[in-house]
Amino acid sequence: MRVLLLSDIHSNLEALEACLAAAPPYDIVVNLGDIVGYGGSPNEVIERARELGRFFVRGNHDKAATGLMDLTDFNPIAGLAALWTREQLSADNLEWLHSLPQGPIEVDGLPNVQFVHGSPVDEDEYVVTLRDAIEPLLTSSAAVTFFGHTHLQGCFSSSNAASDFFRPLYNTVGQSERSEFPLKRGLRYLVNPGSVGQPRDGDWRAGFAMYDSDAAVVTFCRVPYNLKASQERILAANLPQRLATRLAAGR
Ligand code: ZN
């Protein structure tokens, strides 16, 4: 099965459209949460995401925008954006977002694979370092876990002997690029497809990944998108300027 993995779109419609246009053929789409928050197109992004299928886990920003999570855990800018998002959402989109399941979820036809927003241990936990990854790698029921939340594209792995970290290397700063990562039999993996709408690894391009379960290969992808249009939507909504400028820096 060929799975298109989208995570942390954060109401960035231009980035989402660029990913969908660049994606190789796929059988299903799995969305790892944070569909909204930060960006200027929450309704449009939800509607586009809903057209793509039925596999979703909720993110912390989805919970914040729908009142499922207390905003005291959010920094002031994220909190403002969550409140703005809540005001913008149509009743139908708000209800749909509110009903998204907590991870981990599994998908028929993909044995030994699970999907979460933060970590299989805690949906709101950030898995940033190899140290953070050890517990979920060792304790999760599935050999391969796809996760988001950190907005950092890459992969953690562990065997009985060692743990490792892989981050895709790209050759350009503005082209569409792919980086293939074959999964080895017997290892356990935590794989982050990167953030569609607000990358934080210093690369402004939208990030996503493909997983081919028959070939056991993850392909990390980066694509340029209409950054200016996305920034203009944020500014036109009177959201904090920093939410627009950070997109250009990939931070
Ligand atoms: Zn996020």
Short mmCIF file of C-alpha atoms and ligand atoms in Angstrom, two decimals:
data_model
loop_
_atom_site.label_atom_id
_atom_site.label_comp_id
_atom_site.label_asym_id
_atom_site.label_seq_id
_atom_site.Cartn_x
_atom_site.Cartn_y
_atom_site.Cartn_z
CA MET A 1 0.00 0.00 0.00
CA ARG A 2 1.23 3.50 -0.83
CA VAL A 3 0.46 5.97 1.95
CA LEU A 4 0.67 9.74 1.61
CA LEU A 5 1.58 11.12 5.05
CA LEU A 6 0.57 14.67 5.88
CA SER A 7 1.16 16.33 9.24
CA ASP A 8 1.01 19.76 10.82
CA ILE A 9 -0.65 21.54 7.92
CA HIS A 10 -1.56 24.40 10.27
CA SER A 11 -4.12 26.11 8.05
CA ASN A 12 -1.58 26.66 5.28
CA LEU A 13 -3.61 26.02 2.12
CA GLU A 14 -0.87 27.00 -0.33
CA ALA A 15 1.57 24.51 1.23
CA LEU A 16 -1.06 21.75 1.25
CA GLU A 17 -1.90 22.28 -2.42
CA ALA A 18 1.78 22.20 -3.36
CA CYS A 19 2.26 18.88 -1.52
CA LEU A 20 -0.78 17.32 -3.18
CA ALA A 21 0.39 18.49 -6.60
CA ALA A 22 3.88 17.06 -6.05
CA ALA A 23 2.90 13.78 -4.39
CA PRO A 24 3.54 10.57 -6.33
CA PRO A 25 0.54 8.24 -6.81
CA TYR A 26 -0.88 6.96 -3.51
CA ASP A 27 -3.60 4.63 -2.25
CA ILE A 28 -4.56 6.41 0.97
CA VAL A 29 -3.80 9.59 2.88
CA VAL A 30 -3.10 9.57 6.61
CA ASN A 31 -3.16 12.91 8.41
CA LEU A 32 -1.19 13.13 11.66
CA GLY A 33 -2.94 16.17 13.11
CA ASP A 34 -2.57 19.90 13.67
CA ILE A 35 -4.69 20.58 10.65
CA VAL A 36 -5.35 24.09 11.96
CA GLY A 37 -3.61 26.73 14.09
CA TYR A 38 -1.12 29.48 13.11
CA GLY A 39 -2.19 29.85 9.47
CA GLY A 40 -4.85 31.88 7.74
CA SER A 41 -7.01 29.28 5.94
CA PRO A 42 -8.57 26.97 8.53
CA ASN A 43 -11.88 26.24 6.77
CA GLU A 44 -10.30 25.78 3.35
CA VAL A 45 -7.64 23.42 4.73
CA ILE A 46 -10.17 21.33 6.67
CA GLU A 47 -12.38 21.01 3.61
CA ARG A 48 -9.45 19.97 1.42
CA ALA A 49 -8.20 17.52 4.06
CA ARG A 50 -11.65 15.95 4.43
CA GLU A 51 -11.79 15.29 0.68
CA LEU A 52 -8.63 13.20 0.95
CA GLY A 53 -10.06 10.38 3.02
CA ARG A 54 -10.89 9.32 6.53
CA PHE A 55 -7.64 8.62 8.33
CA PHE A 56 -6.85 11.30 10.87
CA VAL A 57 -5.48 11.73 14.37
CA ARG A 58 -6.05 14.95 16.27
CA GLY A 59 -3.27 17.36 17.16
CA ASN A 60 -2.94 19.71 20.12
CA HIS A 61 -3.89 22.72 17.96
CA ASP A 62 -6.99 20.89 16.75
CA LYS A 63 -7.89 20.31 20.40
CA ALA A 64 -7.17 23.93 21.34
CA ALA A 65 -9.27 25.34 18.50
CA THR A 66 -12.24 23.19 19.48
CA GLY A 67 -12.05 23.76 23.23
CA LEU A 68 -10.78 20.26 24.05
CA MET A 69 -7.56 21.66 25.48
CA ASP A 70 -6.85 24.49 27.86
CA LEU A 71 -5.03 27.41 26.20
CA THR A 72 -2.88 27.98 29.28
CA ASP A 73 -0.42 25.45 27.86
CA PHE A 74 -0.02 27.55 24.71
CA ASN A 75 2.34 30.47 24.17
CA PRO A 76 0.46 33.77 23.64
CA ILE A 77 0.85 33.77 19.84
CA ALA A 78 -0.36 30.18 19.50
CA GLY A 79 -3.23 30.95 21.88
CA LEU A 80 -4.31 33.97 19.83
CA ALA A 81 -4.24 31.92 16.66
CA ALA A 82 -6.29 29.15 18.31
CA LEU A 83 -8.96 31.62 19.39
CA TRP A 84 -9.02 33.24 15.96
CA THR A 85 -9.35 29.80 14.37
CA ARG A 86 -12.27 28.92 16.65
CA GLU A 87 -14.09 32.11 15.56
CA GLN A 88 -13.50 31.38 11.88
CA LEU A 89 -14.53 27.75 11.69
CA SER A 90 -17.92 26.87 10.26
CA ALA A 91 -20.17 24.90 12.60
CA ASP A 92 -19.70 21.78 10.48
CA ASN A 93 -15.91 22.06 10.37
CA LEU A 94 -15.74 22.78 14.10
CA GLU A 95 -17.80 19.68 14.86
CA TRP A 96 -15.71 17.55 12.51
CA LEU A 97 -12.45 18.78 14.04
CA HIS A 98 -13.80 18.18 17.53
CA SER A 99 -14.61 14.57 16.66
CA LEU A 100 -11.13 13.56 15.44
CA PRO A 101 -9.71 10.54 17.26
CA GLN A 102 -6.81 10.52 19.63
CA GLY A 103 -3.87 8.46 18.35
CA PRO A 104 -2.56 5.87 18.01
CA ILE A 105 -4.74 4.74 15.13
CA GLU A 106 -4.19 1.77 12.85
CA VAL A 107 -5.24 1.23 9.25
CA ASP A 108 -6.50 -2.05 7.78
CA GLY A 109 -3.93 -3.55 5.46
CA LEU A 110 -0.97 -1.99 7.26
CA PRO A 111 0.02 -4.50 9.94
CA ASN A 112 2.51 -3.46 12.60
CA VAL A 113 2.14 0.24 11.72
CA GLN A 114 0.51 2.97 13.81
CA PHE A 115 -0.12 6.69 13.50
CA VAL A 116 0.04 9.31 16.27
CA HIS A 117 0.39 13.07 16.63
CA GLY A 118 3.05 13.38 19.36
CA SER A 119 4.15 10.01 20.69
CA PRO A 120 2.47 6.64 21.15
CA VAL A 121 3.01 7.14 24.88
CA ASP A 122 1.36 10.58 25.05
CA GLU A 123 -0.38 12.36 22.15
CA ASP A 124 1.00 15.75 23.26
CA GLU A 125 4.61 14.71 23.87
CA TYR A 126 7.41 16.07 21.64
CA VAL A 127 9.83 13.49 20.27
CA VAL A 128 12.74 15.72 19.29
CA THR A 129 15.88 13.87 20.34
CA LEU A 130 16.99 10.25 20.23
CA ARG A 131 16.64 10.25 23.99
CA ASP A 132 12.97 11.24 23.66
CA ALA A 133 12.50 8.43 21.14
CA ILE A 134 13.86 5.56 23.21
CA GLU A 135 10.79 4.87 25.35
CA PRO A 136 8.26 4.95 22.50
CA LEU A 137 10.59 2.89 20.30
CA LEU A 138 10.98 0.21 22.95
CA THR A 139 7.44 0.11 24.31
CA SER A 140 5.11 0.72 21.38
CA SER A 141 3.16 -2.21 20.04
CA ALA A 142 3.89 -1.44 16.37
CA ALA A 143 7.27 -1.72 14.66
CA VAL A 144 6.69 1.46 12.67
CA THR A 145 5.12 4.58 14.15
CA PHE A 146 4.44 7.66 12.08
CA PHE A 147 4.29 10.83 14.16
CA GLY A 148 4.26 14.62 13.82
CA HIS A 149 4.07 17.49 16.31
CA THR A 150 7.75 18.55 16.23
CA HIS A 151 7.67 19.83 12.63
CA LEU A 152 11.05 18.15 12.13
CA GLN A 153 11.31 15.73 9.22
CA GLY A 154 13.26 12.57 9.93
CA CYS A 155 13.37 9.17 11.51
CA PHE A 156 14.51 7.41 14.69
CA SER A 157 15.33 3.71 14.67
CA SER A 158 16.32 1.08 17.17
CA SER A 159 17.46 -2.50 17.18
CA ASN A 160 18.50 -4.60 20.16
CA ALA A 161 22.02 -3.27 19.74
CA ALA A 162 21.71 0.42 18.92
CA SER A 163 19.54 3.43 18.24
CA ASP A 164 19.99 5.87 15.41
CA PHE A 165 18.64 9.07 13.89
CA PHE A 166 18.24 9.98 10.23
CA ARG A 167 17.45 13.36 8.78
CA PRO A 168 17.04 13.69 4.99
CA LEU A 169 19.69 15.72 3.23
CA TYR A 170 18.68 17.88 0.30
CA ASN A 171 20.78 19.54 -2.38
CA THR A 172 18.86 22.75 -3.01
CA VAL A 173 16.97 25.36 -1.04
CA GLY A 174 14.13 26.04 -3.46
CA GLN A 175 13.49 23.01 -5.68
CA SER A 176 11.19 20.06 -5.28
CA GLU A 177 13.24 17.18 -3.86
CA ARG A 178 12.91 13.65 -2.51
CA SER A 179 15.04 11.54 -0.21
CA GLU A 180 14.47 7.79 0.04
CA PHE A 181 14.88 5.89 3.28
CA PRO A 182 14.58 2.08 3.13
CA LEU A 183 13.33 0.45 6.34
CA LYS A 184 15.26 -2.60 7.51
CA ARG A 185 13.54 -5.75 8.69
CA GLY A 186 13.75 -6.30 12.43
CA LEU A 187 14.32 -2.64 13.36
CA ARG A 188 11.76 -0.39 15.03
CA TYR A 189 11.05 3.06 13.67
CA LEU A 190 9.54 6.41 14.57
CA VAL A 191 9.09 8.40 11.37
CA ASN A 192 8.12 12.06 11.08
CA PRO A 193 7.03 13.14 7.57
CA GLY A 194 7.73 16.77 8.45
CA SER A 195 5.31 19.67 8.58
CA VAL A 196 3.30 20.66 5.54
CA GLY A 197 2.49 24.15 6.72
CA GLN A 198 5.11 25.32 9.20
CA PRO A 199 8.47 23.50 8.93
CA ARG A 200 10.93 24.21 11.75
CA ASP A 201 14.13 22.64 10.47
CA GLY A 202 15.39 25.77 8.74
CA ASP A 203 13.99 24.68 5.37
CA TRP A 204 10.96 26.76 4.34
CA ARG A 205 9.67 24.21 1.83
CA ALA A 206 6.55 22.21 2.67
CA GLY A 207 7.37 18.75 3.98
CA PHE A 208 5.57 15.44 3.61
CA ALA A 209 6.39 11.78 3.10
CA MET A 210 5.28 8.68 1.24
CA TYR A 211 5.33 5.22 2.76
CA ASP A 212 5.34 2.20 0.46
CA SER A 213 4.56 -0.73 2.72
CA ASP A 214 5.30 -3.38 0.05
CA ALA A 215 8.74 -1.97 -0.73
CA ALA A 216 9.32 -0.95 2.93
CA VAL A 217 10.55 2.48 1.84
CA VAL A 218 9.79 5.93 3.25
CA THR A 219 10.33 8.79 0.80
CA PHE A 220 10.74 12.21 2.40
CA CYS A 221 9.70 15.10 0.18
CA ARG A 222 10.11 18.88 0.17
CA VAL A 223 8.30 21.20 -2.18
CA PRO A 224 8.36 24.96 -2.67
CA TYR A 225 4.97 26.66 -2.38
CA ASN A 226 3.42 30.10 -2.75
CA LEU A 227 4.90 31.44 0.48
CA LYS A 228 3.89 35.03 -0.19
CA ALA A 229 0.21 34.17 -0.63
CA SER A 230 0.25 32.19 2.60
CA GLN A 231 1.91 35.06 4.47
CA GLU A 232 -0.58 37.53 3.06
CA ARG A 233 -3.50 35.49 4.37
CA ILE A 234 -1.99 35.57 7.86
CA LEU A 235 -1.45 39.33 7.73
CA ALA A 236 -4.90 39.98 6.23
CA ALA A 237 -6.42 38.06 9.16
CA ASN A 238 -4.56 40.33 11.60
CA LEU A 239 -2.79 37.33 13.09
CA PRO A 240 0.63 38.08 14.65
CA GLN A 241 3.19 39.09 12.02
CA ARG A 242 5.66 36.58 13.42
CA LEU A 243 3.45 33.77 12.13
CA ALA A 244 4.06 35.06 8.61
CA THR A 245 7.77 35.82 8.92
CA ARG A 246 8.65 32.49 10.49
CA LEU A 247 7.38 30.64 7.42
CA ALA A 248 10.12 32.20 5.29
CA ALA A 249 12.79 31.08 7.76
CA GLY A 250 11.42 27.60 8.27
CA ARG A 251 11.42 28.16 12.03
ZN ZN B 1 2.00 21.36 14.98
#
